[in-house]
Structure formats: C-alpha cells, structure tokens
Coordinates of C-alpha atoms in Angstrom, one line a residue:
X1472 CA -70.9 21.6 -44.5
X1473 CA -70.2 20.0 -47.7
X1474 CA -66.2 19.7 -48.6
X1475 CA -65.1 21.4 -51.7
X1476 CA -61.6 21.2 -52.4
X1477 CA -59.5 23.1 -55.2
X1478 CA -56.0 22.6 -56.7
X1479 CA -54.6 25.6 -58.3
X1480 CA -51.5 24.8 -60.6
X1481 CA -49.2 27.5 -61.9
X1482 CA -48.6 27.2 -65.7
X1483 CA -45.1 26.3 -66.4
X1484 CA -44.0 27.9 -63.5
X1485 CA -40.2 27.9 -63.8
X1486 CA -40.6 29.8 -67.1
X1487 CA -43.5 32.1 -66.0
X1488 CA -41.1 33.1 -63.2
X1489 CA -38.4 34.1 -65.8
X1490 CA -41.2 35.9 -67.9
X1491 CA -42.4 37.9 -64.6
X1492 CA -39.2 39.8 -64.8
X1493 CA -38.5 40.1 -68.6
X1494 CA -41.5 41.0 -70.4
X1495 CA -39.5 41.1 -73.7
X1496 CA -39.7 37.2 -73.6
X1497 CA -43.4 37.4 -72.8
X1498 CA -44.3 35.6 -76.3
X1499 CA -41.2 33.8 -76.7
X1500 CA -40.6 30.0 -76.4
X1501 CA -38.9 29.7 -72.8
X1502 CA -37.1 26.5 -71.6
X1503 CA -35.7 26.2 -67.9
X1504 CA -33.0 23.6 -67.7
X1505 CA -31.8 21.5 -65.0
X1506 CA -28.7 21.5 -62.8
X1507 CA -25.7 22.0 -64.7
X1508 CA -27.7 23.5 -67.7
X1509 CA -28.5 19.7 -68.4
X1510 CA -31.8 19.0 -69.9
X1511 CA -35.5 20.7 -70.1
X1512 CA -37.3 20.7 -66.9
X1513 CA -39.8 23.4 -67.7
X1514 CA -41.4 24.4 -71.5
X1515 CA -44.0 27.2 -72.2
X1516 CA -46.6 26.3 -74.8
X1517 CA -44.5 27.9 -77.6
X1518 CA -41.4 25.7 -77.0
X1519 CA -43.5 22.9 -77.0
X1520 CA -45.0 23.5 -80.3
X1521 CA -41.2 23.9 -81.7
X1522 CA -41.1 19.9 -80.4
X1523 CA -39.0 20.3 -77.5
X1524 CA -39.7 17.5 -75.0
X1525 CA -39.3 17.2 -71.4
X1526 CA -35.6 15.7 -70.8
X1527 CA -34.2 16.9 -74.1
X1528 CA -30.9 17.5 -73.5
X1529 CA -29.6 21.0 -74.2
X1530 CA -26.3 20.3 -75.8
X1531 CA -28.0 18.3 -78.0
X1532 CA -31.0 20.4 -79.3
X1533 CA -29.5 23.9 -78.9
X1534 CA -27.7 23.9 -82.5
X1535 CA -31.1 23.0 -84.3
X1536 CA -32.3 25.8 -86.7
X1537 CA -35.9 25.9 -85.4
X1538 CA -34.7 26.7 -82.0
X1539 CA -33.1 29.6 -82.9
X1540 CA -35.6 32.0 -81.1
X1541 CA -35.6 29.9 -77.9
X1542 CA -34.9 31.6 -74.6
X1543 CA -32.8 29.2 -72.2
X1544 CA -32.3 29.6 -69.0
X1545 CA -30.1 27.9 -65.8
X1546 CA -32.4 27.0 -62.9
X1547 CA -33.2 29.8 -60.2
X1548 CA -34.7 27.9 -57.6
X1549 CA -34.3 31.0 -55.1
X1550 CA -36.1 33.2 -57.3
X1551 CA -38.8 30.3 -57.8
X1552 CA -38.9 29.3 -54.2
X1553 CA -40.1 32.7 -53.5
X1554 CA -42.3 33.3 -56.1
X1555 CA -44.5 30.3 -54.5
X1556 CA -44.4 31.8 -51.3
X1557 CA -45.8 35.1 -53.1
X1558 CA -48.5 33.1 -54.8
X1559 CA -49.0 31.5 -51.3
X1560 CA -49.7 34.7 -49.8
X1561 CA -52.0 36.0 -52.3
X1562 CA -54.4 32.7 -51.7
X1563 CA -54.6 33.4 -48.3
X1564 CA -56.2 36.7 -48.7
X1565 CA -59.0 35.0 -50.8
X1566 CA -59.4 31.4 -49.0
X1567 CA -59.5 30.1 -45.3
X1568 CA -57.1 27.6 -45.7
X1569 CA -54.2 26.4 -48.3
X1570 CA -52.1 23.6 -48.5
X1571 CA -48.9 24.0 -50.5
X1572 CA -48.6 20.7 -52.2
X1573 CA -45.7 21.6 -54.3
X1574 CA -43.6 24.5 -55.2
X1575 CA -46.3 25.1 -58.2
X1576 CA -49.2 23.6 -56.9
X1577 CA -51.4 24.4 -53.9
X1578 CA -54.9 22.7 -52.4
X1579 CA -57.7 25.6 -51.5
X1580 CA -60.5 25.1 -48.8
X1581 CA -63.7 26.3 -51.1
X1582 CA -66.3 25.1 -48.9
X1583 CA -68.7 27.7 -47.7
X1584 CA -67.5 30.7 -49.5
X1585 CA -70.4 32.8 -50.5
X1586 CA -71.3 33.6 -54.1
X1587 CA -70.6 31.8 -57.5
X1588 CA -67.8 29.5 -57.0
X1589 CA -66.7 29.4 -60.7
X1590 CA -66.8 33.5 -60.4
X1591 CA -64.9 33.4 -57.4
X1592 CA -62.2 30.7 -58.6
X1593 CA -61.8 33.2 -61.7
X1594 CA -61.4 36.1 -59.5
X1595 CA -58.6 34.2 -57.5
X1596 CA -56.8 33.2 -60.9
X1597 CA -56.9 36.9 -61.9
X1598 CA -55.7 38.1 -58.4
X1599 CA -52.8 35.8 -58.6
X1600 CA -51.6 36.8 -62.2
X1601 CA -52.3 40.8 -61.3
X1602 CA -50.1 40.6 -58.1
X1603 CA -47.5 37.9 -59.4
X1604 CA -47.8 37.9 -63.5
X1605 CA -47.9 33.8 -62.7
X1606 CA -50.7 32.1 -65.2
X1607 CA -52.7 29.4 -63.2
X1608 CA -55.6 26.7 -63.6
X1609 CA -58.3 25.9 -60.9
X1610 CA -60.1 22.6 -60.8
X1611 CA -62.3 21.9 -57.7
X1612 CA -64.5 19.2 -56.5
X1613 CA -65.9 17.3 -53.3
X1614 CA -62.4 15.3 -52.6
X1615 CA -58.6 16.3 -53.3
X1616 CA -58.2 13.7 -56.0
X1617 CA -61.3 15.1 -57.7
X1618 CA -59.9 18.7 -57.4
X1619 CA -56.6 17.3 -58.6
X1620 CA -58.1 15.6 -61.9
X1621 CA -60.4 18.9 -62.3
X1622 CA -57.2 20.7 -62.4
X1623 CA -55.5 18.2 -64.9
X1624 CA -58.7 18.8 -67.3
X1625 CA -58.5 22.4 -67.0
X1626 CA -54.9 22.5 -68.1
X1627 CA -55.4 20.0 -70.7
X1628 CA -58.4 21.6 -72.7
X1629 CA -58.0 25.1 -73.8
X1630 CA -61.9 25.7 -73.9
X1631 CA -62.3 25.3 -70.4
X1632 CA -60.4 28.8 -70.0
X1633 CA -58.3 27.7 -66.8
X1634 CA -61.3 26.0 -64.7
X1635 CA -63.0 23.2 -64.3
X1636 CA -66.1 22.2 -61.7
X1637 CA -66.3 18.5 -60.8
X1638 CA -68.4 19.0 -58.0
X1639 CA -71.5 17.3 -60.0
X1640 CA -71.3 13.7 -60.2
X1641 CA -73.0 13.5 -63.7
X1642 CA -70.5 16.0 -65.2
X1643 CA -67.4 13.7 -63.4
X1644 CA -69.1 10.5 -64.9
X1645 CA -69.0 12.1 -68.6
X1646 CA -65.3 12.7 -68.1
X1647 CA -64.3 9.7 -66.4
X1648 CA -65.6 7.8 -69.0
X1649 CA -62.9 8.6 -71.7
X1650 CA -60.1 9.4 -69.2
X1651 CA -57.5 7.0 -69.0
X1652 CA -56.9 5.8 -65.2
X1653 CA -53.1 6.5 -65.6
X1654 CA -54.1 10.4 -65.3
X1655 CA -55.3 9.8 -61.4
X1656 CA -53.1 11.2 -58.8
X1657 CA -51.4 8.3 -57.0
X1658 CA -51.3 5.8 -59.9
X1659 CA -47.7 5.3 -61.2
X1660 CA -46.3 3.4 -64.1
X1661 CA -46.0 0.0 -62.2
X1662 CA -49.8 0.3 -60.8
X1663 CA -51.0 1.5 -64.0
X1664 CA -49.7 -1.8 -65.8
X1665 CA -51.3 -4.0 -63.0
X1666 CA -54.4 -2.4 -63.6
X1667 CA -54.2 -2.5 -67.3
X1668 CA -53.6 -6.4 -67.1
X1669 CA -56.9 -6.7 -65.0
X1670 CA -58.6 -4.9 -67.7
X1671 CA -59.0 -1.5 -66.2
X1672 CA -58.2 1.5 -68.6
X1673 CA -60.3 4.2 -67.8
X1674 CA -61.3 6.1 -64.7
X1675 CA -65.0 4.7 -65.2
X1676 CA -63.7 1.1 -65.1
X1677 CA -61.7 1.9 -62.0
X1678 CA -64.6 3.5 -60.4
X1679 CA -66.8 0.2 -61.3
X1680 CA -64.3 -2.5 -60.4
X1681 CA -64.8 -4.6 -57.3
X1682 CA -63.1 -3.1 -54.1
X1683 CA -61.5 -6.2 -53.5
X1684 CA -59.8 -6.6 -56.7
X1685 CA -58.6 -3.0 -56.2
X1686 CA -57.3 -3.7 -52.7
X1687 CA -55.2 -6.7 -54.1
X1688 CA -53.9 -4.7 -56.7
X1689 CA -52.9 -1.5 -54.8
X1690 CA -53.8 -2.0 -51.2
X1691 CA -56.1 0.1 -48.9
X1692 CA -54.5 3.2 -50.8
X1693 CA -56.3 2.2 -53.7
X1694 CA -59.7 1.3 -51.8
X1695 CA -59.2 5.1 -50.5
X1696 CA -58.5 6.3 -54.1
X1697 CA -61.8 4.5 -55.4
X1698 CA -64.0 6.2 -52.7
X1699 CA -62.4 9.9 -53.2
X1700 CA -63.0 9.2 -57.0
X1701 CA -66.7 8.4 -56.1
X1702 CA -67.1 11.7 -53.7
X1703 CA -66.2 10.4 -50.4
X1704 CA -63.4 12.6 -49.0
X1705 CA -60.7 10.5 -47.2
X1706 CA -57.7 13.1 -47.6
X1707 CA -58.0 16.1 -45.4
X1708 CA -56.1 19.4 -46.0
X1709 CA -53.1 19.8 -44.0
X1710 CA -52.4 23.5 -43.5
X1711 CA -48.8 22.6 -41.9
X1712 CA -46.3 20.4 -43.3
X1713 CA -45.3 17.1 -41.8
X1714 CA -42.3 16.8 -40.4
X1715 CA -39.7 15.6 -42.9
X1716 CA -38.0 12.4 -42.2
X1717 CA -34.5 13.3 -43.7
X1718 CA -32.9 15.9 -45.4
X1719 CA -30.5 15.7 -48.6
X1720 CA -28.1 18.0 -50.3
X1721 CA -26.6 16.8 -53.3
X1722 CA -25.1 18.3 -56.5
X1723 CA -23.5 17.4 -59.8
X1724 CA -20.4 18.8 -60.2
X1725 CA -19.8 21.5 -63.0
X1726 CA -16.8 19.5 -63.9
X1727 CA -15.3 16.5 -62.9
X1728 CA -13.6 16.3 -59.3
X1729 CA -10.5 14.6 -59.3
X1730 CA -8.6 16.2 -56.2
X1731 CA -9.6 15.3 -52.6
X1732 CA -9.0 18.9 -51.7
X1733 CA -12.2 19.8 -54.2
X1734 CA -14.0 17.2 -52.8
X1735 CA -13.8 18.3 -49.4
X1736 CA -14.9 21.7 -50.3
X1737 CA -17.8 20.5 -51.8
X1738 CA -19.0 18.1 -49.1
X1739 CA -18.2 20.7 -46.5
X1740 CA -20.3 23.3 -48.3
X1741 CA -23.2 20.6 -48.7
X1742 CA -22.8 20.0 -45.0
X1743 CA -23.5 23.9 -44.2
X1744 CA -26.4 24.0 -46.4
X1745 CA -28.0 21.2 -44.9
X1746 CA -27.5 22.4 -41.6
X1747 CA -29.0 25.9 -42.6
X1748 CA -32.1 23.8 -43.6
X1749 CA -32.2 22.1 -40.2
X1750 CA -31.9 25.3 -37.9
X1751 CA -34.7 27.1 -40.3
X1752 CA -37.0 24.3 -39.5
X1753 CA -35.8 23.9 -36.1
X1754 CA -34.4 20.3 -36.4
X1755 CA -31.4 18.0 -35.2
X1756 CA -30.1 15.2 -37.2
X1757 CA -28.6 12.2 -35.4
X1758 CA -27.6 10.2 -38.4
X1759 CA -25.1 11.7 -41.2
X1760 CA -24.5 10.1 -44.6
X1761 CA -21.8 11.1 -47.4
X1762 CA -21.8 9.6 -51.0
X1763 CA -19.6 10.3 -53.9
X1764 CA -19.8 9.0 -57.3
X1765 CA -18.3 9.2 -60.9
X1766 CA -20.4 9.7 -64.1
X1767 CA -22.7 6.4 -64.7
X1768 CA -22.7 7.4 -68.2
X1769 CA -18.8 7.6 -68.8
X1770 CA -17.9 4.0 -67.4
X1771 CA -14.9 3.9 -69.6
X1772 CA -13.2 6.5 -67.6
X1773 CA -13.8 4.6 -64.3
X1774 CA -16.9 3.4 -62.5
X1775 CA -17.2 4.1 -58.6
X1776 CA -19.4 4.6 -56.0
X1777 CA -19.3 4.6 -52.4
X1778 CA -21.1 5.8 -49.2
X1779 CA -20.6 5.8 -45.5
X1780 CA -22.6 6.7 -42.8
X1781 CA -22.2 7.3 -38.9
X1782 CA -24.9 8.0 -35.8
X1783 CA -24.1 10.9 -34.1
X1784 CA -25.4 13.0 -31.1
X1785 CA -28.4 15.2 -32.1
X1786 CA -26.9 18.4 -34.1
X1787 CA -27.8 21.3 -36.4
X1788 CA -24.5 22.8 -36.1
X1789 CA -22.4 23.5 -39.2
X1790 CA -19.1 22.8 -37.7
X1791 CA -20.2 19.6 -36.1
X1792 CA -21.8 18.3 -39.7
X1793 CA -18.4 19.6 -41.4
X1794 CA -16.3 17.4 -39.2
X1795 CA -18.7 14.4 -39.4
X1796 CA -19.1 14.5 -43.1
X1797 CA -15.3 15.0 -43.9
X1798 CA -14.7 12.1 -41.6
X1799 CA -16.9 10.3 -43.7
X1800 CA -15.4 11.4 -46.7
X1801 CA -12.1 9.8 -46.0
X1802 CA -13.6 6.5 -45.8
X1803 CA -15.0 6.5 -49.1
X1804 CA -12.6 8.7 -51.3
X1805 CA -10.5 7.0 -53.8
X1806 CA -8.0 9.0 -56.1
X1807 CA -7.7 8.4 -59.7
X1808 CA -11.3 8.6 -60.7
X1809 CA -13.3 11.5 -62.0
X1810 CA -16.3 12.3 -59.7
X1811 CA -19.4 13.7 -61.1
X1812 CA -21.3 13.8 -57.8
X1813 CA -21.5 14.0 -54.1
X1814 CA -23.9 14.8 -51.4
X1815 CA -24.4 14.8 -47.6
X1816 CA -28.0 13.1 -46.3
X1817 CA -29.2 13.4 -42.8
X1818 CA -31.8 11.2 -41.2
X1819 CA -33.0 10.8 -37.7
X1820 CA -34.5 14.4 -37.6
X1821 CA -36.3 15.5 -34.4
X1822 CA -37.1 18.9 -33.1
X1823 CA -34.1 20.7 -31.8
X1824 CA -33.2 20.4 -27.9
X1825 CA -34.6 17.1 -27.5
X1826 CA -33.3 15.2 -24.5
X1827 CA -29.9 13.6 -25.2
X1828 CA -29.1 10.1 -24.0
X1829 CA -26.9 9.1 -21.1
X1830 CA -24.2 7.9 -23.7
X1831 CA -24.5 10.7 -26.1
X1832 CA -21.5 12.9 -26.5
X1833 CA -22.5 16.6 -25.7
X1834 CA -21.8 19.2 -29.0
X1835 CA -19.1 21.4 -28.0
X1836 CA -19.5 23.7 -30.9
X1837 CA -21.3 26.9 -30.0
X1838 CA -24.8 27.5 -30.9
X1839 CA -24.6 31.3 -30.4
X1840 CA -21.7 31.0 -33.4
X1841 CA -24.6 29.7 -35.6
X1842 CA -27.3 32.3 -34.6
X1843 CA -24.6 35.3 -35.4
X1844 CA -23.9 33.5 -38.7
X1845 CA -27.5 32.9 -39.5
X1846 CA -28.1 36.5 -38.5
X1847 CA -25.5 38.0 -40.9
X1848 CA -26.4 35.8 -43.9
X1849 CA -29.9 36.8 -43.5
X1850 CA -28.9 40.6 -43.1
X1851 CA -26.5 40.7 -45.7
X1852 CA -26.8 38.0 -48.3
X1853 CA -26.6 34.3 -48.4
X1854 CA -23.0 33.3 -47.7
X1855 CA -21.6 36.8 -46.5
X1856 CA -20.2 34.6 -44.0
X1857 CA -19.3 30.9 -44.1
X1858 CA -16.6 28.3 -42.8
X1859 CA -13.4 28.7 -44.8
X1860 CA -13.7 24.8 -45.3
X1861 CA -16.2 25.4 -47.8
X1862 CA -13.9 26.9 -50.6
X1863 CA -13.5 30.5 -52.4
X1864 CA -13.1 29.6 -56.0
X1865 CA -15.3 26.7 -55.9
X1866 CA -14.4 25.2 -59.4
X1867 CA -16.7 22.4 -58.8
X1868 CA -20.0 24.6 -58.6
X1869 CA -22.8 23.6 -60.9
X1870 CA -22.8 25.1 -64.4
X1871 CA -25.4 27.9 -64.6
X1872 CA -24.2 29.8 -67.8
X1873 CA -27.7 31.2 -68.4
X1874 CA -28.7 32.2 -65.0
X1875 CA -31.1 35.0 -64.5
X1876 CA -30.9 37.5 -61.4
X1877 CA -32.4 36.6 -58.2
X1878 CA -34.5 39.5 -58.4
X1879 CA -36.4 39.1 -55.0
X1880 CA -34.1 37.6 -52.6
X1881 CA -30.6 39.0 -53.2
X1882 CA -30.4 43.3 -52.9
X1883 CA -27.5 43.6 -55.3
X1884 CA -29.5 41.7 -58.0
X1885 CA -32.9 43.5 -57.5
X1886 CA -34.7 44.7 -60.8
X1887 CA -33.5 48.5 -61.6
X1888 CA -35.9 50.7 -63.2
X1889 CA -34.8 53.8 -65.0
X1890 CA -36.5 56.8 -66.1
X1891 CA -35.6 59.0 -69.1

C-alpha cells in the first residue's frame, strides 16, 4: 500500500483556545504571553496585522495606541494541553493512526482511506472545528517531510483554503522551485548557512544537489531528508512517544528571590511537580540536578549562576526528591543575590520498579503515600494536598496577571451558562 501522511496544524493554537471559551474575542486581535507575562508567543492574524511580532516584550508594546484593542492573555498551559488532547481524540475517530508531534501539530495516517482525500481532509477540519472550535490546516503527501511542507503551504497561502495536496510529484516540483530550503523540516539556521554557502538556496536545488555533498554538509540526516523530499518514506509514523531521556521543571520567578527560605520553597515545589510527571509516566529518576541563577540582563545587580547534581537510587517519590533537591540547593546557594530563575532536572530515567543494584540505598519513603496523594489531587484538584515544604503564599510564583480560567481541568473554574 502506498504511504500517505498528513499533518494537521492548529492555527494560532494558544489564541484559538482562548477564543473557544470567549466568543466575544472571536474577531479581536489576541496575543498569548510567555511565562511571567514576558513576551508574545502566540498571535492571531489580527494581532500580526497590527505589527505585533513574535517575542515582542509586553511591557514595551502594551502602551502603544494602535494596540488599545488587543486582548492579552497569560499562558494557560493546563487548558492548552487538554484542548490538544481533545483534538487528538477527534482525529482518532476519522483516521486509523495519529502521531502527536507537538501540542498543536499531529501526523495522520491517510493511506488506504476510501473516497476523495481532499474531501476527507476538509471533513476532518470541519469536525475538529465543530467539536473543539479550533481552526486547522492540513497538508499531505507520500512522506512526513512532504506532509510538513504541504502544511506550511496550506497555512501560508490563503487561496489554498487550509488544504494542500503534494502527492503528485509534478505539483511538488512547481512549489519546490521557488520555496527556500530553510522552510524544510529539520534545516535550522546553522545548516541553512552551510547550504547557502554551497549555493543551495531553494528546495529544488537541494534535491538536485549531489548526495555526497549533502552528506558532507548534513551527515546521514541530510541524505534521508533528501530522499524524503523525493518521495521515499524514511520516517515511520510513531503512535507511541519515545521514552524521554530527561525531565525538567524550571521557572522564572514572578519577583527576584533573595531569601533562602523562599528558594527552598520553589525548589521543593519543582521537585514535587517533576515527581508527578515521573509517576504519571511510570518512570524513575536516578540522577538529580538543581540550578539557580540571577537575571543575565541585569548584571549590575550582580551575576551568579551555579548548578549541583547527585546520582541517587531510582525513585519517583516526591519526598525523596525534595530531600535530594534541597541538599543540592544548599551547595549552590549564595546570599546577597537577586535570583531570577531556578529549577530541578531529572536524568537517568527508566521504567519504575527496575531492579536496584547491589549498592543502591533502598528508598525508605512509602510509595503508598504517593498513590494516596495522587488520588486525592486527581479527585479534588491540583495541589489539594501537597508537602508543606512547597510553601503556601509562594510570592515567587510567575506573574500571570491576565490568566483565563482552566475551563476543562478545574471544576471550580468550569464555564457557567446562565439563562434568563
């Protein structure tokens, strides 16, 4: 059977999630900001038309008169993650296999589906928008790389009406003649400079280049990429995400931390959050790192950054990770600085319950306690119960002055409908 891959991409996904539960901003320019309400990370077409660029700092542009009607939002990641899950569930009703690529992009297996493929992809788009209210674009072709390129074309050209079919090599040739090679999935800025130095500026030139030259510039990855663009499938559809190699929980603080007690609260909180992720994926960590740093853009206040790490017996227990993380924090903490960021990083991940080595210290913390804490939090909401060391007031929390409700993941913030 001939392979046909599709890529569906949610348009301005974070902004579209905000619009889903607030119809009043359906036609308004919407911008979602990064952590600490820092800079723009998602914009609607209306916001782009006003000249708002990706990465524009909110505190510098918010006072501009032309932006008076812009709707600004703090990042609401629990809402966005749940909406991504909903899109995924809709797609599973219409195609046999789906591979999440990112929170707003998913590969589709379109091979062997009956009927007209263009009509089917349009129906999928309509179903996703009808059920989740998220607008999308779909591109498809014989390989994942071509599907990614087709999606770029569908999104970039309004006349395509959100759909692009690159299964025909003649149609691909017409587009590849003028598209810059930098738009190819997997070619970053550094590789782009090397390709340009070799006289390769368009996708057509990339395909016509000698394979030995591409291998010299990009190693075997470039050879596979060249084959994919020629229609030879080298990348399979992965329904299950690969086992992660590491896990990090880091934050920029809402205000600088100067007290050790506040930093200990923050690091303990990061350790608990990281342990929750481990348990949800049934993983243990055998290596823990902690880092702290001041603001690199305010070096006049004093610059300091440090990190410490330790190898430990495999664990996903929150109390064990708090103990390890706070021990590491003592090693890197220095008084007299205004700390802007910190975090906990876990590595040496492996399936939970693996055989310990002869010299491993057995974890004395009760796994039943973690099971009980997870069950209570799942039933009554995030942090309904938590270790006291994570703090109560948490003045270090990131700024989220324009945060929308968590409509789908927090029962106390669920959408209310009133009839008169």
